[in-house]
mmCIF file of C-alpha atoms (C1' of nucleotides) in Angstrom:
data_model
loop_
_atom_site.group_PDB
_atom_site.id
_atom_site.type_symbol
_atom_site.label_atom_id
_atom_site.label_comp_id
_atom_site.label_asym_id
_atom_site.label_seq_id
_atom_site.Cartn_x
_atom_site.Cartn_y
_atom_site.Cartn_z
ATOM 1 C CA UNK J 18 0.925 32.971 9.711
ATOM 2 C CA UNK J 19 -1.947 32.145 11.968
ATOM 3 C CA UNK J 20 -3.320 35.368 11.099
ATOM 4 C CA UNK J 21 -3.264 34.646 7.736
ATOM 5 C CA UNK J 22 -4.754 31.310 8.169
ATOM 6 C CA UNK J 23 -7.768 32.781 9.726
ATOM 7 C CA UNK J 24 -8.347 34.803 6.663
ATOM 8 C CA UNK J 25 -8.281 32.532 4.634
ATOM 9 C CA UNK J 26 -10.569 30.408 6.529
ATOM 10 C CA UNK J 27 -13.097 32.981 6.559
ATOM 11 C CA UNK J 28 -12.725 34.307 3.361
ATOM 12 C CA UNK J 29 -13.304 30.238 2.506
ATOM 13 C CA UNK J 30 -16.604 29.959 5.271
ATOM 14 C CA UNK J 31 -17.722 33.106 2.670
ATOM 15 C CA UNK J 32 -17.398 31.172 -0.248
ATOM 16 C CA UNK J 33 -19.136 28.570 1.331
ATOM 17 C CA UNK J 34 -22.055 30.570 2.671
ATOM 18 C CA UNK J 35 -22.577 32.381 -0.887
ATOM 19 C CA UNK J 36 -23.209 28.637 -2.116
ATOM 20 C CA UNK J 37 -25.436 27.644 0.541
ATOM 21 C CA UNK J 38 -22.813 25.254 2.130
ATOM 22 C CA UNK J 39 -21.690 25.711 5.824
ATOM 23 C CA UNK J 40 -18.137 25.590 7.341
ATOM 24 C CA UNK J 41 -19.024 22.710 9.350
ATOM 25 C CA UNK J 42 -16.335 22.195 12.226
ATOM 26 C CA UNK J 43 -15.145 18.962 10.099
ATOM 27 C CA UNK J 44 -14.926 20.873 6.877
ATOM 28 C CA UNK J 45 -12.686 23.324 8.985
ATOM 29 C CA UNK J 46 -10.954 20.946 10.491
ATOM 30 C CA UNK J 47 -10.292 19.301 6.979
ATOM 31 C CA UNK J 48 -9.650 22.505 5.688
ATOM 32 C CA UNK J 49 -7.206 23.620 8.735
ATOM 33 C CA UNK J 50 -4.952 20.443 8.006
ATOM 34 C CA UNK J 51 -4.511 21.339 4.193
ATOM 35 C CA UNK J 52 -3.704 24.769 5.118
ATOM 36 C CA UNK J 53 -1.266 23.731 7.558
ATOM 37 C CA UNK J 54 0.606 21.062 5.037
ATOM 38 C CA UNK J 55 0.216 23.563 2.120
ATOM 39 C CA UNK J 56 3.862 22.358 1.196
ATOM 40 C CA UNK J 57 2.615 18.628 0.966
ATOM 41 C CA UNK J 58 0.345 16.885 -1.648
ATOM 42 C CA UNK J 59 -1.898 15.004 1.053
ATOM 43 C CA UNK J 60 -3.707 11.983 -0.139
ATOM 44 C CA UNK J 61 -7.844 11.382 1.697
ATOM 45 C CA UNK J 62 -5.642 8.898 4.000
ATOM 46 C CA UNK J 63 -3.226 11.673 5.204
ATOM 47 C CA UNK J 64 -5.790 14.432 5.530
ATOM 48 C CA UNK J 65 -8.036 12.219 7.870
ATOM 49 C CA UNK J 66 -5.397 10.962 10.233
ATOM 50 C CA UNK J 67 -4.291 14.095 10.352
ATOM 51 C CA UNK J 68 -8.142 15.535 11.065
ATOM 52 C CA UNK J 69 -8.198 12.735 13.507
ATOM 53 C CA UNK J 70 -5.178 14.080 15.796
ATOM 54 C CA UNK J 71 -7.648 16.900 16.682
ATOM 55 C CA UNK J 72 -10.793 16.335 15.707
ATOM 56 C CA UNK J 73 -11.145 12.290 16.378
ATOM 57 C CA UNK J 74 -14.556 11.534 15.832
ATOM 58 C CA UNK J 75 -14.695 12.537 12.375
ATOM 59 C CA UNK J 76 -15.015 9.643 9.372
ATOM 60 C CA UNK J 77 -13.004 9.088 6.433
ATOM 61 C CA UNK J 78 -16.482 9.551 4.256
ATOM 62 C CA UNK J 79 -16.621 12.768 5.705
ATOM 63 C CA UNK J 80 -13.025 14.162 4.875
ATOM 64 C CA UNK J 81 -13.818 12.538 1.066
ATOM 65 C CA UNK J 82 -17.132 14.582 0.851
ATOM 66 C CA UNK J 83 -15.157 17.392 2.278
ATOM 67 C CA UNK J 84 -12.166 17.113 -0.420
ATOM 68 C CA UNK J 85 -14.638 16.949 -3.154
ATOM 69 C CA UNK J 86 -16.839 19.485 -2.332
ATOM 70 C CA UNK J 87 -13.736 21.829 -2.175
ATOM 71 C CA UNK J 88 -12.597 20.648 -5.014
ATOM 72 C CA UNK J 89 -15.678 20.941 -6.980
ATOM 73 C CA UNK J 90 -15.838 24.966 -5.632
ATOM 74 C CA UNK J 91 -12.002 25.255 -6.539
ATOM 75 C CA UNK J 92 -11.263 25.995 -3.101
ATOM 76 C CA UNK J 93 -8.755 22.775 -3.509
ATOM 77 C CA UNK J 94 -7.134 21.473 -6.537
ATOM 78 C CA UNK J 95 -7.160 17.243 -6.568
ATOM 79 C CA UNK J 96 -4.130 15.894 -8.282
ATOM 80 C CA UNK J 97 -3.102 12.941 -9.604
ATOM 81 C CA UNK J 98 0.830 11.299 -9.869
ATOM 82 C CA UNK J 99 -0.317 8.331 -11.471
ATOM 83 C CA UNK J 100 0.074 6.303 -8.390
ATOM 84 C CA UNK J 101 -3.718 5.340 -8.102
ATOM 85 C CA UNK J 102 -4.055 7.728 -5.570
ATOM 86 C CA UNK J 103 -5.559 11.560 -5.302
ATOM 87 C CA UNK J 104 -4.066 14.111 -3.916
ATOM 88 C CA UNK J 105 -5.297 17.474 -2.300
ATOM 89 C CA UNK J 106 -3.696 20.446 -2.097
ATOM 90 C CA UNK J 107 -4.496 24.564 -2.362
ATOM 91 C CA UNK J 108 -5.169 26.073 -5.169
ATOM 92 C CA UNK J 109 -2.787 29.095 -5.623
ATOM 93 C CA UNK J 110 -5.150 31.936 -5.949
ATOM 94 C CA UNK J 111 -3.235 34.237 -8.511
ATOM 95 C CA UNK J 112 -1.182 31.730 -9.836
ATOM 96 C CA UNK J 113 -3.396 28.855 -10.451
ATOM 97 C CA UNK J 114 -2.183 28.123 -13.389
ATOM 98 C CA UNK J 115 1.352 27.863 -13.014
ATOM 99 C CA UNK J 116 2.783 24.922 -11.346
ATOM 100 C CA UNK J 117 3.863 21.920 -12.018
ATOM 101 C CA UNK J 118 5.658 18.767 -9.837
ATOM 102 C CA UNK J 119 9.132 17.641 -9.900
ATOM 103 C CA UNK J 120 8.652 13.681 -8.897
ATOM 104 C CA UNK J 121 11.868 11.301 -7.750
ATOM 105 C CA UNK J 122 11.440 8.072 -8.825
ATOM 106 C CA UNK J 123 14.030 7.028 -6.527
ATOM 107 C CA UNK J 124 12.541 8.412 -2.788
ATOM 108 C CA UNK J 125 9.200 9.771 -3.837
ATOM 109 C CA UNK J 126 9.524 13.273 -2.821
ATOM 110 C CA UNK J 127 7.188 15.679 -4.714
ATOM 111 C CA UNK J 128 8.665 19.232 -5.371
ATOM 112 C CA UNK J 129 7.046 22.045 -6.968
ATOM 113 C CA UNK J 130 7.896 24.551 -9.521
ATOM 114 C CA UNK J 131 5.972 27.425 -9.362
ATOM 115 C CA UNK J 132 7.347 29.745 -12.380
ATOM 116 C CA UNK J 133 5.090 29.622 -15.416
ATOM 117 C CA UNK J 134 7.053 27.586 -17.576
ATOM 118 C CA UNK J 135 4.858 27.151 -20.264
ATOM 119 C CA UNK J 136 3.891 30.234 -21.545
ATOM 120 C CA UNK J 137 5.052 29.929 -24.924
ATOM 121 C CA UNK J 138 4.074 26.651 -24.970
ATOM 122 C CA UNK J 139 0.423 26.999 -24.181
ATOM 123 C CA UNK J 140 0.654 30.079 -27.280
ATOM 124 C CA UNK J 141 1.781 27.506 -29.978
ATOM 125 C CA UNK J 142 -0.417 25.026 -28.868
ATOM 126 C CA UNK J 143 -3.663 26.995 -29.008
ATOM 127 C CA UNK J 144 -3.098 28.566 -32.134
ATOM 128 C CA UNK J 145 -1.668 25.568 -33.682
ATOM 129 C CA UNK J 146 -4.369 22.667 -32.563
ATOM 130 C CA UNK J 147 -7.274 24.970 -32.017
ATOM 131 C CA UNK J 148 -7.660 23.797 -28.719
ATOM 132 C CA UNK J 149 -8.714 26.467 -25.818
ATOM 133 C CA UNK J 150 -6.597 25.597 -22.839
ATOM 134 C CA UNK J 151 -8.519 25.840 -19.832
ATOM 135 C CA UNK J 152 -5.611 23.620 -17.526
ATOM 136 C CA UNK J 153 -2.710 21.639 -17.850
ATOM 137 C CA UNK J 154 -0.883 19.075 -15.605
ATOM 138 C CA UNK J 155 3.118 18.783 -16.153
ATOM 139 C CA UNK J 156 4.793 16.535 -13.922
ATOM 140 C CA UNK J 157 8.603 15.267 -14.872
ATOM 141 C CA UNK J 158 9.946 12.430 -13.500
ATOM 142 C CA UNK J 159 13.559 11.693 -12.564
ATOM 143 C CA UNK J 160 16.050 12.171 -9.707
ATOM 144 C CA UNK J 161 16.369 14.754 -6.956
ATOM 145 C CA UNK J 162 19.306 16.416 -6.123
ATOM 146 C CA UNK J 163 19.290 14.760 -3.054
ATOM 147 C CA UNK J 164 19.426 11.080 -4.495
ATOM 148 C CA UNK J 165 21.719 12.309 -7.439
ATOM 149 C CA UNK J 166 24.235 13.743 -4.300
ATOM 150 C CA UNK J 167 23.636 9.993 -2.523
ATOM 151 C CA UNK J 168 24.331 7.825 -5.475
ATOM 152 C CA UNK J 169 27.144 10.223 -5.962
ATOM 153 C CA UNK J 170 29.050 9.511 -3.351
ATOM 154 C CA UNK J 171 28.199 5.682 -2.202
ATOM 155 C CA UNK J 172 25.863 4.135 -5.056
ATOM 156 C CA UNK J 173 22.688 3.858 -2.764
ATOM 157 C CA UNK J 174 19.690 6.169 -3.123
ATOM 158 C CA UNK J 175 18.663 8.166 -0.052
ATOM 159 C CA UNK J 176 15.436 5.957 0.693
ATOM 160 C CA UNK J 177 13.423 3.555 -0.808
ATOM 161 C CA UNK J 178 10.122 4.473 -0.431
ATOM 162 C CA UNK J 179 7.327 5.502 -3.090
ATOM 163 C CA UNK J 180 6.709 3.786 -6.695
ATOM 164 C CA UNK J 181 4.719 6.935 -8.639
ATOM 165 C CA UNK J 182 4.830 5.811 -12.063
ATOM 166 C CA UNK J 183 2.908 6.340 -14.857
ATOM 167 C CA UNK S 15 0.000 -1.899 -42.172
ATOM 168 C CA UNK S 16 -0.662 -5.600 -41.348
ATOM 169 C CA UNK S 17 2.821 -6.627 -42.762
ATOM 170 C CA UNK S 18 3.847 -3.650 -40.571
ATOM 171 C CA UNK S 19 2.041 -5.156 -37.769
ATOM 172 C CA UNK S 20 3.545 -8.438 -38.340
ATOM 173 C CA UNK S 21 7.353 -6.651 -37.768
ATOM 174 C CA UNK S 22 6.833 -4.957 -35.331
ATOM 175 C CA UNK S 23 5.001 -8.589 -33.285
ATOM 176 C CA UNK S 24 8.375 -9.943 -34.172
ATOM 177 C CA UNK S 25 10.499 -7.399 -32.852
ATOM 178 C CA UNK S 26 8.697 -7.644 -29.577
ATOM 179 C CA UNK S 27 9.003 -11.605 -29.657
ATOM 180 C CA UNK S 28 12.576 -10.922 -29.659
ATOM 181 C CA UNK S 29 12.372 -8.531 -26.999
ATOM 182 C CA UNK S 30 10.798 -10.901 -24.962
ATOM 183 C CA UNK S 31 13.066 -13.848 -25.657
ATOM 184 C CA UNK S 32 16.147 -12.020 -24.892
ATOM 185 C CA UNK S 33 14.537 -11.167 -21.728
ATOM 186 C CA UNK S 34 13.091 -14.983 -21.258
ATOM 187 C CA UNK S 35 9.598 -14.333 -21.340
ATOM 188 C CA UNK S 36 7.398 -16.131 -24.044
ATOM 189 C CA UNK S 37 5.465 -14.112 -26.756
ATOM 190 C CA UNK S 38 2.044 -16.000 -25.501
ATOM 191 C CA UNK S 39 -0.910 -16.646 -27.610
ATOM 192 C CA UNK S 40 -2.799 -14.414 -24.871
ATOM 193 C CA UNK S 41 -0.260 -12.109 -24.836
ATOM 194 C CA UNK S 42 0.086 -11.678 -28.925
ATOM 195 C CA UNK S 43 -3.465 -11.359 -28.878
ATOM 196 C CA UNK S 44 -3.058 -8.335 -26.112
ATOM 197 C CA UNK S 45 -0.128 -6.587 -28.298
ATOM 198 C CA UNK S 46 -2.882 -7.291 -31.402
ATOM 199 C CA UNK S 47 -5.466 -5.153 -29.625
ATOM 200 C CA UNK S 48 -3.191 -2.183 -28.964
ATOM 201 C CA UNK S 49 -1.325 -2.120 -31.996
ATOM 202 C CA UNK S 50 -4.495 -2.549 -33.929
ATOM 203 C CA UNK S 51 -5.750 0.592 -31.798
ATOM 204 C CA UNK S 52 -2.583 2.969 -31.718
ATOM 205 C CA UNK S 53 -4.302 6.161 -31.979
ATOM 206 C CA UNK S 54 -6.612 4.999 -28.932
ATOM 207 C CA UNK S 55 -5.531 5.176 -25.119
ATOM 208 C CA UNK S 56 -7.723 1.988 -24.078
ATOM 209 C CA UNK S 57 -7.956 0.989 -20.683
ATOM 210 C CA UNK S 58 -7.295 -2.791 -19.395
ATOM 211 C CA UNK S 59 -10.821 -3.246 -19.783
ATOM 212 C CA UNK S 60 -10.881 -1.797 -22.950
ATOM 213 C CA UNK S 61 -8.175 -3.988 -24.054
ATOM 214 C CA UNK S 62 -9.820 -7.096 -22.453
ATOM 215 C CA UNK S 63 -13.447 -7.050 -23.883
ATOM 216 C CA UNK S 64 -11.644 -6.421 -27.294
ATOM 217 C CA UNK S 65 -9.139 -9.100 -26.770
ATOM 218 C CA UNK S 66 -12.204 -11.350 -26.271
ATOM 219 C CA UNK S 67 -14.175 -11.209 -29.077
ATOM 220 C CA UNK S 68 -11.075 -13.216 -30.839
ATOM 221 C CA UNK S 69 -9.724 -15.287 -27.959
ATOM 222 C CA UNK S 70 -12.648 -15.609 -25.720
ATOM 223 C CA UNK S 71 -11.155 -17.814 -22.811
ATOM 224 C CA UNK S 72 -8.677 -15.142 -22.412
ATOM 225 C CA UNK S 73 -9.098 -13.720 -18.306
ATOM 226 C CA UNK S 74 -8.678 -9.849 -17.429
ATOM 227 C CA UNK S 75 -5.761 -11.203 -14.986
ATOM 228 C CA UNK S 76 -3.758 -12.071 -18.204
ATOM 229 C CA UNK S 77 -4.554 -9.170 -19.647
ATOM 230 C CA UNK S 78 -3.430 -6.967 -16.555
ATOM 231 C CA UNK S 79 -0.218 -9.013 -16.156
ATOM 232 C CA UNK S 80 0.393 -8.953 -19.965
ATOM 233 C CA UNK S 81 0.176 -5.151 -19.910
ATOM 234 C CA UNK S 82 2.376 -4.638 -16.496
ATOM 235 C CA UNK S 83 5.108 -7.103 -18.267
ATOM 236 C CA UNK S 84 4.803 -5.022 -21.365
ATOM 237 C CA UNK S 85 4.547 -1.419 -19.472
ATOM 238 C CA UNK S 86 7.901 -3.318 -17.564
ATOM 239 C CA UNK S 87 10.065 -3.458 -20.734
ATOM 240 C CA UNK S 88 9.147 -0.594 -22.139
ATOM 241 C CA UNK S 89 7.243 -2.027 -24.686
ATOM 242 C CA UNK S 90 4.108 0.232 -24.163
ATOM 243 C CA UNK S 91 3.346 2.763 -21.808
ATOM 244 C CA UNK S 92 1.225 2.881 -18.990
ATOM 245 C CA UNK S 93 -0.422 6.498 -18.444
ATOM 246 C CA UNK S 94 -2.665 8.232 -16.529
ATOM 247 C CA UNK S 95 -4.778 11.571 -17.166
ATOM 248 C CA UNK S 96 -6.047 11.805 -13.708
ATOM 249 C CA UNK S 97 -10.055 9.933 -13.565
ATOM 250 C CA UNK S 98 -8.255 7.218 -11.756
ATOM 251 C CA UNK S 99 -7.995 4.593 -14.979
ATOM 252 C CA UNK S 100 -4.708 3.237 -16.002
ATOM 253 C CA UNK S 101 -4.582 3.531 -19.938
ATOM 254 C CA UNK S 102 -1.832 1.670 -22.466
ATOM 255 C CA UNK S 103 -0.296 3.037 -25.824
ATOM 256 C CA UNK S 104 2.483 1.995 -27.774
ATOM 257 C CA UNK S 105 5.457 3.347 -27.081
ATOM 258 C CA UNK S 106 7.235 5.808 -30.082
ATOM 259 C CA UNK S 107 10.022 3.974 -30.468
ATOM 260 C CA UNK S 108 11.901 7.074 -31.748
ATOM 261 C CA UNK S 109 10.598 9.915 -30.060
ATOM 262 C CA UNK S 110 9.514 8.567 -26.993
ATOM 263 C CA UNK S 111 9.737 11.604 -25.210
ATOM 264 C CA UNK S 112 7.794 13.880 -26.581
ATOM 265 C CA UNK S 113 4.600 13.080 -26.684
ATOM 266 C CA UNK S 114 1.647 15.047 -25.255
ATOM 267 C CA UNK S 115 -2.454 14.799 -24.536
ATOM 268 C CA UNK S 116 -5.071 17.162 -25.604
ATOM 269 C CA UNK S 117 -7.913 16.596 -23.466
ATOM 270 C CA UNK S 118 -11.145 18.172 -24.287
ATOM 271 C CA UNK S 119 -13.437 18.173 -21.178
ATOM 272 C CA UNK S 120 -16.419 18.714 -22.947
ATOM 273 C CA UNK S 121 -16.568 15.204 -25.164
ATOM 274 C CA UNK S 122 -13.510 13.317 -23.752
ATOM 275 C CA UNK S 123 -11.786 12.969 -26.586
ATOM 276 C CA UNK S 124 -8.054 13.193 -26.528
ATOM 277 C CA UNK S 125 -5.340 13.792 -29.304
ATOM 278 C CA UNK S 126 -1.594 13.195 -29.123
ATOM 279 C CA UNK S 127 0.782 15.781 -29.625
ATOM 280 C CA UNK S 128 4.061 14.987 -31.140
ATOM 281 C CA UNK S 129 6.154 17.439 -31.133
ATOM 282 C CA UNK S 130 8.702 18.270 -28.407
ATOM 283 C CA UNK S 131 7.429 21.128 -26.764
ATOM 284 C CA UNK S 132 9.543 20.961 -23.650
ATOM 285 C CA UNK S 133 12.970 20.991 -24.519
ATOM 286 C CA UNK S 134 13.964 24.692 -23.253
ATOM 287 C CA UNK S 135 11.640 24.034 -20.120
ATOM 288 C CA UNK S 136 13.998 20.906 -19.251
ATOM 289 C CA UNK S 137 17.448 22.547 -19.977
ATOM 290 C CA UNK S 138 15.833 25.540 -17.869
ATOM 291 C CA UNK S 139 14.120 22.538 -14.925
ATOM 292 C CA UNK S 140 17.725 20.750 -14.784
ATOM 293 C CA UNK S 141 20.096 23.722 -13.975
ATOM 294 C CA UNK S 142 17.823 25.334 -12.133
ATOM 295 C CA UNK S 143 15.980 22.843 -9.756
ATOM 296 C CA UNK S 144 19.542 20.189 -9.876
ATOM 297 C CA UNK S 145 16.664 17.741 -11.305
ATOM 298 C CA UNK S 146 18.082 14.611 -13.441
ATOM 299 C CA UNK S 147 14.618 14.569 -15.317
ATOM 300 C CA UNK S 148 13.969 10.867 -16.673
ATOM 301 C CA UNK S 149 10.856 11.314 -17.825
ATOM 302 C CA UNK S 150 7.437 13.791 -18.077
ATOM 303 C CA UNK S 151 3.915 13.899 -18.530
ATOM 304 C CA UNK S 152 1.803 16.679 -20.110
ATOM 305 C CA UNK S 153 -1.758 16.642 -20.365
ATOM 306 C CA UNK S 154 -3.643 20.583 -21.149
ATOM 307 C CA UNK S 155 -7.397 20.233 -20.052
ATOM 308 C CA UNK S 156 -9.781 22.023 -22.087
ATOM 309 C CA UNK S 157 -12.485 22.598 -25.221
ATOM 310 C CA UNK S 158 -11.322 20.999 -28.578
ATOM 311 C CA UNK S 159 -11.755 22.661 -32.100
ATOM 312 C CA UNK S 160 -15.534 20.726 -32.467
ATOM 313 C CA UNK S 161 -16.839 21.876 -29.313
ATOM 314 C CA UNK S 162 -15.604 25.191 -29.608
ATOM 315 C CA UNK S 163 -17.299 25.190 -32.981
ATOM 316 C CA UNK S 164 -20.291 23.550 -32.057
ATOM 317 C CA UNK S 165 -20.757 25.680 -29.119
ATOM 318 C CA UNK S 166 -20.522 28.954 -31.183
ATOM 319 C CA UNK S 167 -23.329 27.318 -33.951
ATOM 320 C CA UNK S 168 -25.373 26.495 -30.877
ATOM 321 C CA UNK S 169 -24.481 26.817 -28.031
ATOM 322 C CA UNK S 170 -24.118 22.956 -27.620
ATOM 323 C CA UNK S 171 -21.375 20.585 -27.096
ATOM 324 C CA UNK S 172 -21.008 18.093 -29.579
ATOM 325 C CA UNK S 173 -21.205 14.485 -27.015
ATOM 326 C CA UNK S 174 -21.932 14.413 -23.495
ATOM 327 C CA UNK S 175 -19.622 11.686 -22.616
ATOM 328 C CA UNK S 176 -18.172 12.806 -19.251
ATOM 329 C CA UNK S 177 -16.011 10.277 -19.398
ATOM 330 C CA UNK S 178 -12.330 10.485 -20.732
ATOM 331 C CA UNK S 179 -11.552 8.260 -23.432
ATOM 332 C CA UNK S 180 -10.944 7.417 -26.618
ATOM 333 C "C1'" DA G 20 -39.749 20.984 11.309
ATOM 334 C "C1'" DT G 21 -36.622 21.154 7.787
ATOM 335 C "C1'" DC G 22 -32.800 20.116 5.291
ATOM 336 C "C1'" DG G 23 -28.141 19.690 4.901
ATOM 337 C "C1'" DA G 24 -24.132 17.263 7.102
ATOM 338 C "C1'" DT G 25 -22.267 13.318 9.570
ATOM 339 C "C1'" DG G 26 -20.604 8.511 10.987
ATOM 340 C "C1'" DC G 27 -20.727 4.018 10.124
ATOM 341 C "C1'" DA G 28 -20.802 0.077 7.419
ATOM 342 C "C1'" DA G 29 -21.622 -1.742 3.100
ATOM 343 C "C1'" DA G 30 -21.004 -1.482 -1.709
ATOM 344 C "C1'" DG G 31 -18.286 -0.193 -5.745
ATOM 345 C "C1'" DT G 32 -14.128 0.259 -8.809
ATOM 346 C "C1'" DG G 33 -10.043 -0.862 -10.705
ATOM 347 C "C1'" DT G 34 -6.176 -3.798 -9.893
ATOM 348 C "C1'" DT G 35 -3.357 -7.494 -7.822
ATOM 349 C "C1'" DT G 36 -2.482 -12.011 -5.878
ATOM 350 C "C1'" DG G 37 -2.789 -17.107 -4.382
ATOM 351 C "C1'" DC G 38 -3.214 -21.264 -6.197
ATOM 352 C "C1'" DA G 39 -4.005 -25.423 -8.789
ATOM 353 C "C1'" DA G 40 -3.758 -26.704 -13.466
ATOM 354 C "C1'" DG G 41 -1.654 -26.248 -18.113
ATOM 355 C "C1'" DC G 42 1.943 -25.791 -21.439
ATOM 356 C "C1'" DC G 43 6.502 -26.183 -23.480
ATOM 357 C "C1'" DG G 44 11.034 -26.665 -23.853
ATOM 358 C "C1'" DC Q 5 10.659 -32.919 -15.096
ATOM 359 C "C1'" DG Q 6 10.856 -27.569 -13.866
ATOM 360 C "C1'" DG Q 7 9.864 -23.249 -14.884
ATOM 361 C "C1'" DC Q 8 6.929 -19.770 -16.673
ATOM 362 C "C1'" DT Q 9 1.808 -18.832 -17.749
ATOM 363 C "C1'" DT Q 10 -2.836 -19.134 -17.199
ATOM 364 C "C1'" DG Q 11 -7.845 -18.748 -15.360
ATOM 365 C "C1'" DC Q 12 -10.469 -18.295 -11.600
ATOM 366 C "C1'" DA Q 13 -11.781 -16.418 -7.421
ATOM 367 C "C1'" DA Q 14 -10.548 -14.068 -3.582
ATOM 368 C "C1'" DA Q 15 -8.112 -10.260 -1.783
ATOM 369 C "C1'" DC Q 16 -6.830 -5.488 -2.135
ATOM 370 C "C1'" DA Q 17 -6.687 -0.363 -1.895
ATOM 371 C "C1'" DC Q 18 -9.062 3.597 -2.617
ATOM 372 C "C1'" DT Q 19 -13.395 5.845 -2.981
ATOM 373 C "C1'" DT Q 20 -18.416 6.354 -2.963
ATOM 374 C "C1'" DT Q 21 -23.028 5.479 -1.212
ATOM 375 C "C1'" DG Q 22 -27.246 4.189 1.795
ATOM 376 C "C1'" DC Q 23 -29.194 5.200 5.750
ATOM 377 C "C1'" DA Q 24 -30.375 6.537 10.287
ATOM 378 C "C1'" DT Q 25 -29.093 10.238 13.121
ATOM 379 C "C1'" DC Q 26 -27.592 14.790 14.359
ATOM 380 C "C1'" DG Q 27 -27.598 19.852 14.298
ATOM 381 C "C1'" DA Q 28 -28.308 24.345 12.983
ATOM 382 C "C1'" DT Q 29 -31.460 27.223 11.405
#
DNA sequence: ATCGATGCAAAGTGTTTGCAAGCCG
DNA sequence: CGGCTTGCAAACACTTTGCATCGAT
């Protein structure tokens, strides 16, 4: 795992380099954190307290110039719940395409899916609208199995604790 | 369509009373706007400098609260494609559910798709991922029919409007 | 010496809230 | 009267920017 971490930062400080941008010891830092939380969907906030555990002179500016530039190069993908806030996360590199979130209204976890479910989908709705699909964002909203379990067996939801809505 | 308009005010007075809120002048004036622009996906701004020009003492605070209450009952929806605006449509009252964007990111625009596209992929979320889904948002990113066409005349886009809207 | 990258603080956006005044049953 | 509504301005949360400084060519 470490191992693999390492390649992937260098194979990102390549990326970087063919651009003209340098892997900065912030933008590694940054970069380190994400890769480390690659289960999560860290918002700027998260990423920089996390960058700040190890690396604590670094500025919020910094980590948001670092996020964007990523995100510009595709290195990251920036996503959006519809909570006002962005979120960061890696962008799967042969499956970029195909994922989407499962959101609980009720505690706020974020799941993913990461099975191409729309396929067919994407088929009908090129050919039908004429419109070349370059992306798409599904997200559903509803309640996780955990919560379902919870209100199952006593009527209260497991915690109360995020309001993504749309 | 204004007799239409007319019904459908009254409905939501009703709505409104049976929930104890009033049907405003400011907030008629906000349902106005939007029903008056159903095809659009205006932003509380939007709504507010268009609200204006006919009630101009109207503030953007009403119009924000008048949307929240609205977005609260149901009455329109509040969505989100991800440039960090809060937009407001009209709810279908029938097919509520099923109701997509097209989002070109060459001019902005964006069209509605009404058809139910997802119904396998939810059977097929539910069983699989134990996910009581509530609710979902689909947005597919990309180059609409004009573009496409105007880029293969000459190489242009049609608008350079950066900007996602209506 | 150059030019990008950084930290800080200030500015910017979009949205929400506190509060005194207004309206209406 | 008593509650919901309103307009205004101030507060807010998140993000971007200006600028002087730093650091690696």
């Amino acid at each position: 795992m470490s191992c693999y971490m390492e390649e992937r930062i260098e194979k990102i400080r390549e990326q970087l380099h063919n651009r003209s941008y340098k892997l900065t010891p912030q933008r590694e830092a940054t970069l380190r954190v994400l890769l480390e939380n690659e289960e999560d969907h860290l918002t700027a906030e998260d990423v920089y307290l996390l960058v700040r555990d190890k690396s604590p002179d670094i500025g919020l500016a910094t980590v948001y110039r670092t996020l964007e530039l990523m995100s510009d190069l595709s290195i990251i993908h920036k996503i959006n719940f519809g909570d006002g806030v962005s979120r960061y996360e890696f962008r799967d590199e042969d499956a970029e395409h195909h994922h989407h979130h499962l959101i609980c209204v009720q505690c706020g976890s974020v799941n993913e899916i990461h099975e191409d479910l729309l396929g067919e989908v994407e088929k009908s709705v090129s050919s039908n609208f004429h419109f070349k699909i370059l992306d798409h964002r599904l997200t559903f909203h509803g309640i996780c199995q955990k919560c379902q379990e919870a209100a199952e067996q006593n009527g209260t939801p497991v915690v109360k604790k995020a309001n993504i809505s749309g």
